[in-house]
mmCIF file of C-alpha atoms in Angstrom:
data_model
loop_
_atom_site.group_PDB
_atom_site.id
_atom_site.type_symbol
_atom_site.label_atom_id
_atom_site.label_comp_id
_atom_site.label_asym_id
_atom_site.label_seq_id
_atom_site.Cartn_x
_atom_site.Cartn_y
_atom_site.Cartn_z
ATOM 1 C CA MET A 20 0.000 0.000 0.000
ATOM 2 C CA GLN A 21 1.173 3.511 -0.789
ATOM 3 C CA PRO A 22 0.231 6.874 0.726
ATOM 4 C CA ALA A 23 -1.654 9.400 -1.395
ATOM 5 C CA VAL A 24 -2.369 13.090 -1.568
ATOM 6 C CA PHE A 25 -6.075 13.655 -2.152
ATOM 7 C CA LEU A 26 -7.091 16.984 -3.644
ATOM 8 C CA ASP A 27 -10.417 18.754 -3.710
ATOM 9 C CA ARG A 28 -11.119 20.486 -7.034
ATOM 10 C CA ASP A 29 -12.877 23.849 -6.776
ATOM 11 C CA GLY A 30 -10.959 26.350 -4.655
ATOM 12 C CA VAL A 31 -7.908 24.068 -4.419
ATOM 13 C CA LEU A 32 -6.896 23.283 -8.011
ATOM 14 C CA ASN A 33 -9.118 25.659 -9.952
ATOM 15 C CA ILE A 34 -10.450 29.087 -9.052
ATOM 16 C CA GLU A 35 -13.712 28.856 -7.094
ATOM 17 C CA ALA A 36 -16.426 30.050 -9.488
ATOM 18 C CA GLY A 37 -19.586 28.363 -8.203
ATOM 19 C CA TYR A 38 -21.200 25.971 -10.652
ATOM 20 C CA ILE A 39 -19.102 26.191 -13.819
ATOM 21 C CA HIS A 40 -21.553 26.076 -16.740
ATOM 22 C CA LYS A 41 -18.954 26.729 -19.477
ATOM 23 C CA VAL A 42 -15.927 24.455 -19.678
ATOM 24 C CA GLU A 43 -13.690 27.375 -20.710
ATOM 25 C CA ASP A 44 -14.540 29.132 -17.405
ATOM 26 C CA LEU A 45 -12.456 26.623 -15.442
ATOM 27 C CA HIS A 46 -9.084 28.241 -14.641
ATOM 28 C CA LEU A 47 -6.218 26.940 -12.501
ATOM 29 C CA ILE A 48 -5.176 28.753 -9.345
ATOM 30 C CA PRO A 49 -1.652 30.100 -10.011
ATOM 31 C CA GLY A 50 1.049 27.656 -8.877
ATOM 32 C CA VAL A 51 -1.132 24.551 -8.534
ATOM 33 C CA ALA A 52 0.206 22.773 -11.625
ATOM 34 C CA GLN A 53 3.770 23.148 -10.332
ATOM 35 C CA ALA A 54 2.665 21.877 -6.898
ATOM 36 C CA VAL A 55 1.034 18.787 -8.427
ATOM 37 C CA ARG A 56 4.150 18.247 -10.548
ATOM 38 C CA LYS A 57 6.277 18.197 -7.358
ATOM 39 C CA LEU A 58 4.103 15.339 -6.076
ATOM 40 C CA ASN A 59 4.388 13.591 -9.463
ATOM 41 C CA ASP A 60 8.176 13.953 -9.420
ATOM 42 C CA GLN A 61 8.304 12.185 -6.038
ATOM 43 C CA GLN A 62 5.995 9.457 -7.415
ATOM 44 C CA ILE A 63 3.339 10.269 -4.824
ATOM 45 C CA PHE A 64 -0.139 9.112 -5.816
ATOM 46 C CA CYS A 65 -2.199 12.213 -6.569
ATOM 47 C CA CYS A 66 -5.976 11.818 -6.533
ATOM 48 C CA LEU A 67 -8.905 14.185 -7.077
ATOM 49 C CA VAL A 68 -11.897 13.759 -4.733
ATOM 50 C CA SER A 69 -14.700 16.220 -5.327
ATOM 51 C CA ASN A 70 -18.380 16.753 -4.553
ATOM 52 C CA GLN A 71 -20.012 17.762 -7.847
ATOM 53 C CA SER A 72 -23.739 18.130 -7.228
ATOM 54 C CA GLY A 73 -24.498 19.983 -10.493
ATOM 55 C CA PRO A 74 -26.084 16.874 -12.106
ATOM 56 C CA ALA A 75 -28.247 16.183 -9.021
ATOM 57 C CA ARG A 76 -29.403 19.818 -8.985
ATOM 58 C CA GLY A 77 -30.302 19.594 -12.674
ATOM 59 C CA TYR A 78 -27.762 22.274 -13.665
ATOM 60 C CA TYR A 79 -25.945 20.152 -16.277
ATOM 61 C CA PRO A 80 -25.380 16.501 -17.244
ATOM 62 C CA VAL A 81 -22.656 14.313 -15.765
ATOM 63 C CA SER A 82 -20.874 14.519 -19.143
ATOM 64 C CA HIS A 83 -20.275 18.212 -18.376
ATOM 65 C CA VAL A 84 -18.467 17.297 -15.127
ATOM 66 C CA GLU A 85 -16.325 14.891 -17.164
ATOM 67 C CA ALA A 86 -15.568 17.664 -19.686
ATOM 68 C CA LEU A 87 -14.530 20.000 -16.841
ATOM 69 C CA HIS A 88 -12.176 17.305 -15.525
ATOM 70 C CA GLU A 89 -10.747 16.801 -18.998
ATOM 71 C CA ARG A 90 -9.981 20.533 -19.179
ATOM 72 C CA LEU A 91 -8.509 20.480 -15.665
ATOM 73 C CA CYS A 92 -6.139 17.665 -16.647
ATOM 74 C CA GLN A 93 -5.179 19.416 -19.891
ATOM 75 C CA LEU A 94 -4.396 22.655 -18.040
ATOM 76 C CA LEU A 95 -2.276 20.833 -15.443
ATOM 77 C CA ASP A 96 -0.346 19.111 -18.223
ATOM 78 C CA GLN A 97 0.120 22.283 -20.299
ATOM 79 C CA ALA A 98 1.250 24.384 -17.336
ATOM 80 C CA ALA A 99 3.781 21.997 -15.793
ATOM 81 C CA GLY A 100 3.510 18.496 -17.231
ATOM 82 C CA ALA A 101 1.501 17.638 -14.096
ATOM 83 C CA LYS A 102 -1.038 14.832 -13.845
ATOM 84 C CA LEU A 103 -3.662 13.384 -11.534
ATOM 85 C CA ASP A 104 -3.335 9.615 -11.070
ATOM 86 C CA ALA A 105 -7.074 9.135 -10.468
ATOM 87 C CA LEU A 106 -10.242 11.220 -10.300
ATOM 88 C CA TYR A 107 -13.247 10.490 -8.083
ATOM 89 C CA TYR A 108 -16.292 12.684 -7.798
ATOM 90 C CA CYS A 109 -19.770 12.517 -6.333
ATOM 91 C CA PRO A 110 -22.616 13.745 -8.602
ATOM 92 C CA TYR A 111 -25.264 12.719 -6.034
ATOM 93 C CA LEU A 112 -27.209 14.845 -3.582
ATOM 94 C CA SER A 113 -30.090 13.951 -1.285
ATOM 95 C CA GLU A 114 -33.473 15.563 -1.821
ATOM 96 C CA ALA A 115 -33.156 17.262 1.572
ATOM 97 C CA GLU A 116 -29.912 18.928 0.406
ATOM 98 C CA GLY A 117 -31.377 20.154 -2.877
ATOM 99 C CA GLY A 118 -31.252 17.207 -5.274
ATOM 100 C CA THR A 119 -33.937 17.439 -7.985
ATOM 101 C CA ASN A 120 -32.781 15.169 -10.843
ATOM 102 C CA PRO A 121 -34.156 11.692 -9.983
ATOM 103 C CA GLU A 122 -31.154 9.992 -11.617
ATOM 104 C CA PHE A 123 -28.746 11.588 -9.106
ATOM 105 C CA THR A 124 -30.957 12.437 -6.126
ATOM 106 C CA ARG A 125 -30.103 10.091 -3.288
ATOM 107 C CA TYR A 126 -28.106 9.837 -0.092
ATOM 108 C CA THR A 127 -24.662 8.363 -0.692
ATOM 109 C CA THR A 128 -21.592 7.547 1.339
ATOM 110 C CA TRP A 129 -19.561 9.191 -1.457
ATOM 111 C CA ARG A 130 -20.676 12.728 -0.572
ATOM 112 C CA LYS A 131 -18.256 14.569 1.711
ATOM 113 C CA PRO A 132 -17.820 14.524 4.667
ATOM 114 C CA ASN A 133 -18.587 10.811 4.210
ATOM 115 C CA THR A 134 -15.588 8.700 3.289
ATOM 116 C CA GLY A 135 -16.893 6.729 0.273
ATOM 117 C CA MET A 136 -14.614 8.323 -2.331
ATOM 118 C CA LEU A 137 -11.509 7.809 -0.175
ATOM 119 C CA VAL A 138 -12.458 4.223 0.651
ATOM 120 C CA ALA A 139 -13.107 3.447 -3.034
ATOM 121 C CA ALA A 140 -9.799 5.028 -4.038
ATOM 122 C CA ALA A 141 -7.922 3.132 -1.321
ATOM 123 C CA TRP A 142 -9.512 -0.164 -2.378
ATOM 124 C CA GLU A 143 -9.029 0.306 -6.126
ATOM 125 C CA GLN A 144 -5.555 1.906 -6.017
ATOM 126 C CA ASP A 145 -4.074 0.068 -2.986
ATOM 127 C CA LEU A 146 -3.656 3.237 -0.900
ATOM 128 C CA ASP A 147 -2.759 3.621 2.754
ATOM 129 C CA LEU A 148 -5.303 6.112 4.131
ATOM 130 C CA ARG A 149 -3.643 6.393 7.552
ATOM 131 C CA ASN A 150 -0.525 7.825 5.918
ATOM 132 C CA SER A 151 -2.361 9.924 3.334
ATOM 133 C CA PHE A 152 -3.247 13.616 3.150
ATOM 134 C CA MET A 153 -6.413 15.412 2.057
ATOM 135 C CA VAL A 154 -6.157 19.019 0.861
ATOM 136 C CA GLY A 155 -9.380 21.006 0.686
ATOM 137 C CA ASP A 156 -10.893 24.454 1.140
ATOM 138 C CA LYS A 157 -13.978 23.410 3.116
ATOM 139 C CA ALA A 158 -14.688 22.082 6.587
ATOM 140 C CA THR A 159 -16.260 19.011 4.942
ATOM 141 C CA ASP A 160 -12.892 18.221 3.291
ATOM 142 C CA VAL A 161 -11.107 18.258 6.650
ATOM 143 C CA ASP A 162 -13.933 16.293 8.278
ATOM 144 C CA MET A 163 -13.791 13.640 5.533
ATOM 145 C CA ALA A 164 -10.024 13.353 5.989
ATOM 146 C CA HIS A 165 -10.393 12.817 9.733
ATOM 147 C CA ASN A 166 -13.340 10.415 9.279
ATOM 148 C CA ALA A 167 -11.093 8.270 7.048
ATOM 149 C CA GLY A 168 -7.988 8.543 9.253
ATOM 150 C CA CYS A 169 -6.113 10.894 6.895
ATOM 151 C CA THR A 170 -4.301 14.131 7.703
ATOM 152 C CA GLY A 171 -6.578 17.056 6.816
ATOM 153 C CA ILE A 172 -5.155 20.264 5.365
ATOM 154 C CA LEU A 173 -7.201 23.420 4.816
ATOM 155 C CA VAL A 174 -6.019 25.829 2.140
ATOM 156 C CA GLN A 175 -6.945 29.510 2.370
ATOM 157 C CA THR A 176 -7.870 29.679 -1.335
ATOM 158 C CA GLY A 177 -11.502 29.076 -2.343
ATOM 159 C CA TYR A 178 -13.697 28.998 0.771
ATOM 160 C CA GLY A 179 -10.780 28.310 3.122
ATOM 161 C CA GLU A 180 -10.521 31.813 4.576
ATOM 162 C CA SER A 181 -14.307 31.914 5.158
ATOM 163 C CA VAL A 182 -14.159 28.559 6.959
ATOM 164 C CA LEU A 183 -11.390 29.863 9.237
ATOM 165 C CA ASN A 184 -13.406 33.027 9.965
ATOM 166 C CA GLY A 185 -16.476 30.964 10.858
ATOM 167 C CA GLU A 186 -18.440 32.496 7.960
ATOM 168 C CA TYR A 187 -18.842 29.292 5.903
ATOM 169 C CA GLN A 188 -19.950 25.777 6.897
ATOM 170 C CA HIS A 189 -18.718 25.102 10.434
ATOM 171 C CA HIS A 190 -15.567 25.212 12.527
ATOM 172 C CA THR A 191 -13.160 22.374 11.954
ATOM 173 C CA LYS A 192 -9.693 21.488 13.200
ATOM 174 C CA PRO A 193 -7.347 21.025 10.255
ATOM 175 C CA ASP A 194 -3.981 19.425 10.960
ATOM 176 C CA PHE A 195 -2.393 22.258 8.972
ATOM 177 C CA VAL A 196 -3.589 25.507 7.414
ATOM 178 C CA ALA A 197 -1.816 26.438 4.171
ATOM 179 C CA GLU A 198 -1.997 29.625 2.161
ATOM 180 C CA ASN A 199 -2.455 27.546 -1.008
ATOM 181 C CA LEU A 200 -1.709 24.137 -2.512
ATOM 182 C CA ALA A 201 1.955 24.974 -3.132
ATOM 183 C CA VAL A 202 2.478 25.648 0.591
ATOM 184 C CA ALA A 203 0.508 22.506 1.496
ATOM 185 C CA VAL A 204 2.723 20.368 -0.755
ATOM 186 C CA GLU A 205 5.891 21.827 0.822
ATOM 187 C CA TRP A 206 4.491 20.797 4.228
ATOM 188 C CA ILE A 207 3.469 17.322 3.035
ATOM 189 C CA LEU A 208 6.634 16.271 1.181
ATOM 190 C CA PRO A 209 8.956 15.812 4.198
ATOM 191 C CA LYS A 210 6.268 13.673 5.882
ATOM 192 C CA LEU A 211 6.078 11.100 3.072
#
């Protein structure tokens, strides 16, 4: 089993822009491609884990989420020859949380802060969750990390600053607060 670095998408890799309806509106946060490349260069398994409730809310089809991820991967490659080793996302949302599309409206263990995506990744990719790291910009990212036994890092990009100020979601106790992904990766590398 190998350790991994799990990465949230919006607000960590790409600029937080709400629900991205046009693929060309997805833009990388400066420095993230180089940060991912540093993980790649050390042969550390790099994995996207992201709640993507757009399909459940009826905003766009699941194929649009796939197209956004294709663009994300292209931008990472173009900027620094960086790559994600695997991508997991949750298009589901319960009715109580706002799900309207019957195809994707349900409770699921894959939706953060539940651990389904991490457990699936660990099972399919032979990953050691106890020695892995989760980098996110929301309290639910940190909570998911802790629920799965990972180290949880909160970045101050995206919603991170609002989480720290108590203005978004709820208070959480990240193991480390980083200005951005580049700083998070510098903190992670000596620990792997």
